[in-house]
CSV table of C-alpha atoms and ligand atoms in Angstrom, one decimal:
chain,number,residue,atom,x,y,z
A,1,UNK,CA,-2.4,44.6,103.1
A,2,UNK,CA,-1.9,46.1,106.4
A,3,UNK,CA,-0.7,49.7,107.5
A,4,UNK,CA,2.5,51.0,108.0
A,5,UNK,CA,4.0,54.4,108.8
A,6,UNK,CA,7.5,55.8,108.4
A,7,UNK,CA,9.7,58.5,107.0
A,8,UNK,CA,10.4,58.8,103.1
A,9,UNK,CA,12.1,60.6,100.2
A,10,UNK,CA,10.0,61.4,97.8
A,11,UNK,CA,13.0,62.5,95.1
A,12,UNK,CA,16.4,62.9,95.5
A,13,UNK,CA,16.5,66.4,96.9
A,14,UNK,CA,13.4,66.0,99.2
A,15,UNK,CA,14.2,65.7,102.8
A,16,UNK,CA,12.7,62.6,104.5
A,17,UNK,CA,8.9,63.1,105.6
A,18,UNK,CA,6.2,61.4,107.4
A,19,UNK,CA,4.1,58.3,105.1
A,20,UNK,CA,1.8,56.3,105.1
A,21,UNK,CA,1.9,52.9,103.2
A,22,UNK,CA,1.0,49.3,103.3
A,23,UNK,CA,2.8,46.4,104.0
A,24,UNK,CA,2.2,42.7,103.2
A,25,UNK,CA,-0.2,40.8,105.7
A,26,UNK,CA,1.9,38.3,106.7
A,27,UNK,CA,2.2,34.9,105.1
A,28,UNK,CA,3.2,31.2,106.1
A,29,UNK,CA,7.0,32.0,107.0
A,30,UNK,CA,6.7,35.5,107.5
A,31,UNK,CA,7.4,37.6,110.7
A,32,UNK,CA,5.5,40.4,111.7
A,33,UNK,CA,8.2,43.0,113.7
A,34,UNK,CA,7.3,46.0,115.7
A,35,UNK,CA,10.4,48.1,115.1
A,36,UNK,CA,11.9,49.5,118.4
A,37,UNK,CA,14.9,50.7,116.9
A,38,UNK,CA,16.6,51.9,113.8
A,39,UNK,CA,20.6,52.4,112.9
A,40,UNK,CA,21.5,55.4,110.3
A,41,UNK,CA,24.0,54.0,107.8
A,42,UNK,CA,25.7,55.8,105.2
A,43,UNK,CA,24.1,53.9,102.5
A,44,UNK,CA,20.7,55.3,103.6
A,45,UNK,CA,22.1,59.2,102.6
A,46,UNK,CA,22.9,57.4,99.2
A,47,UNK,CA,20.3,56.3,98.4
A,48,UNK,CA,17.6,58.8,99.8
A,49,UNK,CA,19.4,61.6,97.6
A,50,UNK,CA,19.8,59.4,94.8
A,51,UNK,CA,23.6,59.2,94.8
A,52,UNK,CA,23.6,55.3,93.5
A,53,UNK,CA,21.9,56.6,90.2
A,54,UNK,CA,19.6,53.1,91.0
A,55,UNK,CA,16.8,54.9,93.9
A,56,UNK,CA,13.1,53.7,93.8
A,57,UNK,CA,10.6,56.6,94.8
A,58,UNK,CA,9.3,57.5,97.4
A,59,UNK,CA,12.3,55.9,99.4
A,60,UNK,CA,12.0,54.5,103.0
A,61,UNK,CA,15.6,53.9,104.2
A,62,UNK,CA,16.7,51.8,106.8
A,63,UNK,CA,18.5,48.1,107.3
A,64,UNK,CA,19.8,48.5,111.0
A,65,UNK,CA,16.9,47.3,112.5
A,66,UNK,CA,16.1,45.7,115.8
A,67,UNK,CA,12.3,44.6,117.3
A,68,UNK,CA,9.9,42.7,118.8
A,69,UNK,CA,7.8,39.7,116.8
A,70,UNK,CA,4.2,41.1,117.3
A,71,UNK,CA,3.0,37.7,115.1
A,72,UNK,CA,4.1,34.8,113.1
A,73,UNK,CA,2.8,33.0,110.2
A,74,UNK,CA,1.6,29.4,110.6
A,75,UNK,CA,4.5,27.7,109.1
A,76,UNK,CA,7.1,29.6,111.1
A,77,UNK,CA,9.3,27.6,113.7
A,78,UNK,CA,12.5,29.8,114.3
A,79,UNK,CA,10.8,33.1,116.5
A,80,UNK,CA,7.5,33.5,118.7
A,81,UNK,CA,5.7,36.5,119.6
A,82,UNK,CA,7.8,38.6,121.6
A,83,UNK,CA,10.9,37.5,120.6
A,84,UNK,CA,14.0,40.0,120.4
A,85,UNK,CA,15.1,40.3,116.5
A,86,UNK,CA,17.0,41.8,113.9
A,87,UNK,CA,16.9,42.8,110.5
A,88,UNK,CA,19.9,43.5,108.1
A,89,UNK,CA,20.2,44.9,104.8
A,90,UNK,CA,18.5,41.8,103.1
A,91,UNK,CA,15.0,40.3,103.4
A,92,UNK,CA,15.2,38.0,100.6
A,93,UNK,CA,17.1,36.0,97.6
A,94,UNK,CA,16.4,33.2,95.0
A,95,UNK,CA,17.9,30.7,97.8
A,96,UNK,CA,18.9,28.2,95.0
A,97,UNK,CA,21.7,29.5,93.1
A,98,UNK,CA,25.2,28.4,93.7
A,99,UNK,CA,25.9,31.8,96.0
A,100,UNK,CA,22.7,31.4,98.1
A,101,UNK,CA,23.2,27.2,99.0
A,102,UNK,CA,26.8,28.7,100.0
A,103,UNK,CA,25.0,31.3,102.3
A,104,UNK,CA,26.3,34.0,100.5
A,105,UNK,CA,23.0,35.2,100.0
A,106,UNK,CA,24.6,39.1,99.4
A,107,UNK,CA,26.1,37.5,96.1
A,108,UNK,CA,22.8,35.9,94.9
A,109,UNK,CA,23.0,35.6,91.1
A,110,UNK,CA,19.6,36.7,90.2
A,111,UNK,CA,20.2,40.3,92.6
A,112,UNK,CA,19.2,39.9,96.8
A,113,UNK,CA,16.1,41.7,98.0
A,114,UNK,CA,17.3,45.1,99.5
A,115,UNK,CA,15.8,45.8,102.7
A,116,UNK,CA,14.5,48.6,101.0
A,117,UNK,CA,14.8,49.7,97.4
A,118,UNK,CA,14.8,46.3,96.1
A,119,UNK,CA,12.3,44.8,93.9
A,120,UNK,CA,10.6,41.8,96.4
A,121,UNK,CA,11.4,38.5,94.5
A,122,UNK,CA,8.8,37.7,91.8
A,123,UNK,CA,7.6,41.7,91.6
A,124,UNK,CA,8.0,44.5,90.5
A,125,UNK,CA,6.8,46.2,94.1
A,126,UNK,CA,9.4,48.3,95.7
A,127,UNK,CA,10.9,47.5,99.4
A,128,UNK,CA,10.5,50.1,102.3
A,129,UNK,CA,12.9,49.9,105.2
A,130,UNK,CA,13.3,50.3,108.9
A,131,UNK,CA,12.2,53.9,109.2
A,132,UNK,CA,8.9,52.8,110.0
A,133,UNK,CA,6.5,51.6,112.6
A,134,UNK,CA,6.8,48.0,111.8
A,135,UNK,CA,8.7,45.6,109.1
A,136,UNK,CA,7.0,41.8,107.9
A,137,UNK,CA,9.7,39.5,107.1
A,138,UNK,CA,10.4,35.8,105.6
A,139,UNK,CA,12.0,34.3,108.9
A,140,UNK,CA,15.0,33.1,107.0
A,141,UNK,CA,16.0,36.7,107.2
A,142,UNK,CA,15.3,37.2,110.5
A,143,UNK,CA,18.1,37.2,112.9
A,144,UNK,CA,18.4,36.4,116.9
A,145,UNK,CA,19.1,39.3,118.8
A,146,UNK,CA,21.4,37.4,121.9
A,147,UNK,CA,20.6,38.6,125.2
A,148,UNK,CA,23.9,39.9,126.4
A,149,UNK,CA,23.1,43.1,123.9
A,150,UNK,CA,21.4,46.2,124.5
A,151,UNK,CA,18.7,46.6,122.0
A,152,UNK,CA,19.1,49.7,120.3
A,153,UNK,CA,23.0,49.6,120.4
A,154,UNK,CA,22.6,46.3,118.6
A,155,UNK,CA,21.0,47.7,115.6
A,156,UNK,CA,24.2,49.0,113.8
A,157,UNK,CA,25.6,45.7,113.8
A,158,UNK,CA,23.1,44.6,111.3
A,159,UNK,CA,24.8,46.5,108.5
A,160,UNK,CA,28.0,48.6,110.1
A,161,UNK,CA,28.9,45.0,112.1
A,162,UNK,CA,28.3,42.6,109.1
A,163,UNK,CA,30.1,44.8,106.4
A,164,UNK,CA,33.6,44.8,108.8
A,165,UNK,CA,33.2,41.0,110.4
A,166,UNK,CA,32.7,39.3,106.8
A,167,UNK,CA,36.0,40.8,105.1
A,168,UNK,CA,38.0,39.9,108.5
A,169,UNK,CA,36.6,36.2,108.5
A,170,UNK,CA,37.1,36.0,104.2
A,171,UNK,CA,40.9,37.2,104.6
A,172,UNK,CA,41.7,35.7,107.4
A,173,UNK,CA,42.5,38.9,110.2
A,174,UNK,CA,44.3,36.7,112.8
A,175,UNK,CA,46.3,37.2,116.2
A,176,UNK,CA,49.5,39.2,115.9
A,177,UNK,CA,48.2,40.9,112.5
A,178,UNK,CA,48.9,44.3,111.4
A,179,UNK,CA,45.2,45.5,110.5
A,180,UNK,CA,44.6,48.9,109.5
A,181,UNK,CA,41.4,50.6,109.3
A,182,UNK,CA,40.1,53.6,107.1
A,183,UNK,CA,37.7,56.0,108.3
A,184,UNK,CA,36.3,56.6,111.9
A,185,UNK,CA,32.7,56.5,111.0
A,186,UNK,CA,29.6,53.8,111.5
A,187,UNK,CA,32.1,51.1,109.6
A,188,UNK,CA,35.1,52.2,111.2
A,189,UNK,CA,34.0,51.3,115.0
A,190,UNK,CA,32.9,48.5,114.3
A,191,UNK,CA,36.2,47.5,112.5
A,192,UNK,CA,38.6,48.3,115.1
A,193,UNK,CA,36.6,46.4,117.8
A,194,UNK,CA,36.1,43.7,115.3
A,195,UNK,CA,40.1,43.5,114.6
A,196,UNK,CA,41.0,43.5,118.1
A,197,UNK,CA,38.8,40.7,119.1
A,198,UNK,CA,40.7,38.7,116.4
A,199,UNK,CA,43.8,39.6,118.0
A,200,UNK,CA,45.0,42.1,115.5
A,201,UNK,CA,47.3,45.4,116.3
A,202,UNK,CA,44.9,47.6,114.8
A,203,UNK,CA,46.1,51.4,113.4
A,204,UNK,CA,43.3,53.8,112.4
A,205,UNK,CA,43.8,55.5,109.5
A,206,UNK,CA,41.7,59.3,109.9
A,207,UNK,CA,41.3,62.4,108.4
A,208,UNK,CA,39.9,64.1,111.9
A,209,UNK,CA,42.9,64.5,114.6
A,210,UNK,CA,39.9,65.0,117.0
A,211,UNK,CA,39.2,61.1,117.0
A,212,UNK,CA,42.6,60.3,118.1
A,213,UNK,CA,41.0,59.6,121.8
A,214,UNK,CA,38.2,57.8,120.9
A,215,UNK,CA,40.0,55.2,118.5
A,216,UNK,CA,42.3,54.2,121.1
A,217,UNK,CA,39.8,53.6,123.4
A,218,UNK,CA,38.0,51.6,121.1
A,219,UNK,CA,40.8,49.5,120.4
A,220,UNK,CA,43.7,51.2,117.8
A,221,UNK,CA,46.8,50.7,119.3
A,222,UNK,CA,48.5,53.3,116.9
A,223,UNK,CA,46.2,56.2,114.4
A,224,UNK,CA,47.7,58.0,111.5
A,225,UNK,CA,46.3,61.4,110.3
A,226,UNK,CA,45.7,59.9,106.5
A,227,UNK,CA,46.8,64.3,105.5
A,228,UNK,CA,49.8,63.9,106.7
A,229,UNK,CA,51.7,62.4,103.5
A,230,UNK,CA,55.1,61.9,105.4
A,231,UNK,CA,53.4,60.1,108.0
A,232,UNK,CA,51.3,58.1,105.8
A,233,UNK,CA,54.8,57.1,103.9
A,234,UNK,CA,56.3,55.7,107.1
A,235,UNK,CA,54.0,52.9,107.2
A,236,UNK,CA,55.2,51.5,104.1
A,237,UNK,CA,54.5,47.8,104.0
A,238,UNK,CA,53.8,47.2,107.7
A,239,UNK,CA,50.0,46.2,107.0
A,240,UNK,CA,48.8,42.4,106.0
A,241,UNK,CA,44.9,43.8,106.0
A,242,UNK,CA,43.5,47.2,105.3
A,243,UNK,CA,39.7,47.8,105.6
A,244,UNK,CA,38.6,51.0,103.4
A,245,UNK,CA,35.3,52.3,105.0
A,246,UNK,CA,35.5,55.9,103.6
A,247,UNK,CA,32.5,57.2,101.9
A,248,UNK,CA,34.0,59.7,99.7
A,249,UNK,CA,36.3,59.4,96.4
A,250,UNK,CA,39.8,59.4,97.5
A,251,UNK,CA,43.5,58.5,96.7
A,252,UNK,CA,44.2,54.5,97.3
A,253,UNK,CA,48.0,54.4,97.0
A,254,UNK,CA,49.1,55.8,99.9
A,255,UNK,CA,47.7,52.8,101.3
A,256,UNK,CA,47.8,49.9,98.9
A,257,UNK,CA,51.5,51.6,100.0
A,258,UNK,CA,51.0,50.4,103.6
A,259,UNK,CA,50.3,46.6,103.0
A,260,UNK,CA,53.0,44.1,103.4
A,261,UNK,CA,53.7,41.8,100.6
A,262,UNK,CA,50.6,39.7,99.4
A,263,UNK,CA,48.4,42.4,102.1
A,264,UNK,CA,45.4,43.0,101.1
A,265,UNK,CA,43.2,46.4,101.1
A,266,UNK,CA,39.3,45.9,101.3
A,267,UNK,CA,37.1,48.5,100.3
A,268,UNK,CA,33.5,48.3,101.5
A,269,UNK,CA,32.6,52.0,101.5
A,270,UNK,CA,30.6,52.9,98.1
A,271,UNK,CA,31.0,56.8,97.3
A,272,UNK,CA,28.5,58.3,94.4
A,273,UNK,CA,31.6,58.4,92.5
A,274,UNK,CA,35.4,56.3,91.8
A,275,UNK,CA,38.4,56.5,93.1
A,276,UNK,CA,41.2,57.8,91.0
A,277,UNK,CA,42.7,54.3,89.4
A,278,UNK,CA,45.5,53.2,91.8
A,279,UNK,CA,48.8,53.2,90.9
A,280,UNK,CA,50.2,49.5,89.2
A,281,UNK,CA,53.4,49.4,90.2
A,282,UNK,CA,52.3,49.6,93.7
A,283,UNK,CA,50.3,46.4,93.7
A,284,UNK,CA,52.5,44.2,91.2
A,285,UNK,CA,55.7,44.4,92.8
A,286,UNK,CA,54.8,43.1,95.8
A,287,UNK,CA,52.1,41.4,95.1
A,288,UNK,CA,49.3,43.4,96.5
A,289,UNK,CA,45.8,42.8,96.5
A,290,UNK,CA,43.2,45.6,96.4
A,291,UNK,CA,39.3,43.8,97.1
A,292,UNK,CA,35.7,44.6,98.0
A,293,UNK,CA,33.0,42.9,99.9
A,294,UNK,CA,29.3,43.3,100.7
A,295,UNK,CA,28.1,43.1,103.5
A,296,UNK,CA,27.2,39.0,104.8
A,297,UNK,CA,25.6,36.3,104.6
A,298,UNK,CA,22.6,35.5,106.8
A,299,UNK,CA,23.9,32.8,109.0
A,300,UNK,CA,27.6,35.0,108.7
A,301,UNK,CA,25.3,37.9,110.5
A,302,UNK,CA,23.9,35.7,113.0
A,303,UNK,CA,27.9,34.7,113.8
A,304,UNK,CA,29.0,37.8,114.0
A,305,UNK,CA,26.0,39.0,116.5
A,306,UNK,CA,26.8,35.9,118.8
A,307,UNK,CA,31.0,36.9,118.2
A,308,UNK,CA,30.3,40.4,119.6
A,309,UNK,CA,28.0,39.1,122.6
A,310,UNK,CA,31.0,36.8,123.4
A,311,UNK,CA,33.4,39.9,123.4
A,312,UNK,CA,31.4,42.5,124.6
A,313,UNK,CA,31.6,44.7,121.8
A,314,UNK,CA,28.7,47.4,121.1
A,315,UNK,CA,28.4,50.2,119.4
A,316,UNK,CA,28.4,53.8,120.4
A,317,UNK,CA,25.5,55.4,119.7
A,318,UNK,CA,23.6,59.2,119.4
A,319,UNK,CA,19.8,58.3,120.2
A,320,UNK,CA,17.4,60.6,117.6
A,321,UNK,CA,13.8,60.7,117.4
A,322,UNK,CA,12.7,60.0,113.8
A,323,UNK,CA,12.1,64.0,112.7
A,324,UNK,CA,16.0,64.8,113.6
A,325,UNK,CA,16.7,62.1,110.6
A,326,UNK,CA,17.6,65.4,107.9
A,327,UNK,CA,19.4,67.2,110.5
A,328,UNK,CA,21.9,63.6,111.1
A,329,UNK,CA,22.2,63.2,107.1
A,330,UNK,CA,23.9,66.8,107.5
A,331,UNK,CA,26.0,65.9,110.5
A,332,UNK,CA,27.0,62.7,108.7
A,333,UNK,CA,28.4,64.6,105.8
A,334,UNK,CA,30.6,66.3,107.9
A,335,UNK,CA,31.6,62.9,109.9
A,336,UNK,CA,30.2,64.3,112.3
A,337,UNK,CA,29.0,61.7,114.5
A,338,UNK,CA,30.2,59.5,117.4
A,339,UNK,CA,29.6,57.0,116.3
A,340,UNK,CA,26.3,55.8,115.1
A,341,UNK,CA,22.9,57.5,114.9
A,342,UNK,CA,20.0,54.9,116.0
A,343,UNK,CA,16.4,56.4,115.4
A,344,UNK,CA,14.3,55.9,118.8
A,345,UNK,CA,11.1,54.2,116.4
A,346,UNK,CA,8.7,55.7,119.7
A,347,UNK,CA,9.6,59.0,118.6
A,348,UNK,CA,7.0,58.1,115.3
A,349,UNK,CA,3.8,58.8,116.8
A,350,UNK,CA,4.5,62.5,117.1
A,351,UNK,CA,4.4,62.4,113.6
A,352,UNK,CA,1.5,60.9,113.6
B,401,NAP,P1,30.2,57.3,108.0
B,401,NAP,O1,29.7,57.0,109.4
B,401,NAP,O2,29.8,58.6,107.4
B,401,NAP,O3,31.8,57.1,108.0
B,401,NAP,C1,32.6,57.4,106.9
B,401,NAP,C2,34.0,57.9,107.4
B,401,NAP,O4,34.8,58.1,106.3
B,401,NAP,C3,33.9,59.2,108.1
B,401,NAP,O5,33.6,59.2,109.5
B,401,NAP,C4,35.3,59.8,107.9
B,401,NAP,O6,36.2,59.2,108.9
B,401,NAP,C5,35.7,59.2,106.6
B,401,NAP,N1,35.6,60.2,105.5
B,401,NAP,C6,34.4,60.8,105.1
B,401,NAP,N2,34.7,61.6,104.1
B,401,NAP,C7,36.0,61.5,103.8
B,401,NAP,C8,36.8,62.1,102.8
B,401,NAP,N3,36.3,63.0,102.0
B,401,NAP,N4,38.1,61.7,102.8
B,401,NAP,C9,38.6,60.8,103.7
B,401,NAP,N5,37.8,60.3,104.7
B,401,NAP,C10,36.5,60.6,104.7
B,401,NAP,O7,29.7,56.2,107.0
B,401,NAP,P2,29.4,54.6,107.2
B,401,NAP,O8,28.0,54.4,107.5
B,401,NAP,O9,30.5,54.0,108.1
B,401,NAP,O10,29.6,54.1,105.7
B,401,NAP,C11,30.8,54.2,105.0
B,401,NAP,C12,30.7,53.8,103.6
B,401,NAP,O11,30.4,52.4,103.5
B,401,NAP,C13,29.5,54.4,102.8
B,401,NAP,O12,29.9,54.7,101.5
B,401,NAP,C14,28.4,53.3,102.8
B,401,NAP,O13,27.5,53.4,101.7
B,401,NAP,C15,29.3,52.1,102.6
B,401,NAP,N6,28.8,50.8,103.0
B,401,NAP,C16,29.1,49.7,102.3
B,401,NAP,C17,28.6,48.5,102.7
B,401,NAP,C18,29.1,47.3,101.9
B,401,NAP,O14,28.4,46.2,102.0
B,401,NAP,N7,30.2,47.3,101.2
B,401,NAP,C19,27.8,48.4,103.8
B,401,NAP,C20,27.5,49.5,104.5
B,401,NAP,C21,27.9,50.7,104.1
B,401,NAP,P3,37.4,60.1,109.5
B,401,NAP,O15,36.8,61.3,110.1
B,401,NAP,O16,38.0,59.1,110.5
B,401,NAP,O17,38.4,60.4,108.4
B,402,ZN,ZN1,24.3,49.9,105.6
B,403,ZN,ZN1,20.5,33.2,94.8
């Protein structure tokens, strides 16, 4: 075993603390990482304060994570020391079953390895993420940072990229599309940049007027204030994809509503609790389809990484030092953040 350091829950109503724990010495395939960087995704409030019912204590959040290879096991031929890399929300699956040899590794039938709270393959040992010091890693989960992006600004697309690119690639978001997107947040960004490189018209859908500037700069050719229920009805079936990033329990209709016949509405955020059950009539007479997705596969992530090096697309980002992490969860809550926070891993050793 070797040391590690990084910031945990300890329950669900603990706020995230310095600890100290141990990670594997690396084997054969394994890659040793240095973490430089860290995004802050939703699904890291979550699951720090328990929200998914499913949290392993203590709890060391984290799957936007971008560093340096400090060392490489023997057998391990994709990455060298010093190599630029990323890690996403999965560092392992059973890589046989039907999902994995499709590279749908999210989907594996015997569960993925979570980047962190995930049970390693084989064990009964929990996973701690990229809020930490350094990460050790089978290299088939390792992705290729490409040059053309900025380090830290690159970490988001490890979970906020994948999660918006996958859905767009599965149904098809093509040139000349209507494609609306719910929910300015971490998801949201992405998903409007994502849209528009495909050539899609892309409408955000908000609930904060005050992001009216900032979507259209991103991308959003037209955004709708979601509270406004007249101007939510105007869009009736104008839409052929929806993506449904919102973290919170909320009223589907209005935009299963929006798609054209045979649209389709994704939903990729997860709130702690459902939606109310959308109304029938709205998807059978015109053929509607309401879906989810996680996240991607691996070779999907390295894809989409490469896709937003070819079109420029990064995310924005709020730089924190780790110990600001309880003080973001808060800010998050009240979507208040523009439009991704990345931890600054440096920031650790004043913790120390
Ligand atoms: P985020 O940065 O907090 O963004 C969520 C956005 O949803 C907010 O910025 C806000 O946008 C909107 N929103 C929040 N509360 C709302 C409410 N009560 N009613 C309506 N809109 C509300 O979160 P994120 O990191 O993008 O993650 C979003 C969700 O996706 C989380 O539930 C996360 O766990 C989930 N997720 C799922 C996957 C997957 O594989 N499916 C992967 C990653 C994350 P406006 O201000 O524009 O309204
Ligand atoms: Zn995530
Ligand atoms: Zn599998």
């Amino acid at each position: 075993m070797t040391k590690a350091f990084g910031f945990a829950a300890t329950d669900a109503s603990a706020p995230l603390a310095p600890f100290s724990f141990d990670r594997r010495e690396p084997r054969e395939k394994d890659v040793d990482i240095d973490i430089l960087f860290c995004g802050v995704c939703h699904s890291d409030l979550h699951t720090a304060r328990g929200e998914w019912g499913n949290t392993l204590y203590p709890s060391v959040p984290g799957h936007e994570i971008v560093g340096r290879v400090s060392r490489v096991g023997s057998g391990v031929s994709k990455f060298k020391v010093d190599d630029l890399v990323g890690v996403g929300c999965m560092v392992d699956s059973c890589r046989h079953c039907a999902s994995c040899k499709e590279g749908l590794e999210q989907y594996c039938e015997s569960g993925f390895t979570g980047t962190y709270n995930g049970h390693l393959f084989g064990g009964t040992e929990n996973t701690y993420g990229g809020y930490s010091d350094r990460i050790v890693v089978d290299e088939s989960f390792v992705l290729k940072i490409p040059a053309g992006l900025d380090p830290a600004a690159a970490a988001p697309l490890l979970c906020a990229g994948i999660t918006t690119y996958s859905p767009m690639r599965r149904w098809r978001v093509s040139p000349g599309q209507n494609v609306g997107v719910v929910g300015l947040g971490g998801l949201g960004h992405m998903a409007i940049q994502i849209a528009k490189a495909m050539g899609a018209h892309v409408t955000l859908f908000t609930t904060s007027p005050g992001k009216l500037d900032d979507a259209k700069k991103l991308g959003a050719e037209r955004v709708v204030i979601s509270k406004d229920a007249e101007a939510m009805a105007k869009e009736f079936a104008t839409f052929d994809f929806i993506i449904n990033t919102v973290a919170a329990p909320h009223d589907l209709d209005p935009y299963l509503n929006a798609l054209k016949r045979d649209g389709v509405m994704c939903l990729v955020g997860a709130p702690a609790s459902p939606h109310p059950a959308p109304g029938v009539f709205n998807l059978i007479l015109k053929r509607r389809q309401l879906v989810g997705s996680l996240i991607g596969g691996v070779d999907e992530t390295q894809e989409m990484l490469d896709f937003c090096a070819k079109y420029g697309i990064a995310t924005q980002i709020e730089m924190i030092p780790m110990q600001k992490i309880n003080e973001a969860y808060e800010r998050m809550l009240k979507s208040d953040v523009k439009y991704r926070f990345v931890i600054d891993m440096k920031s650790l050793k004043d913790s120390r």
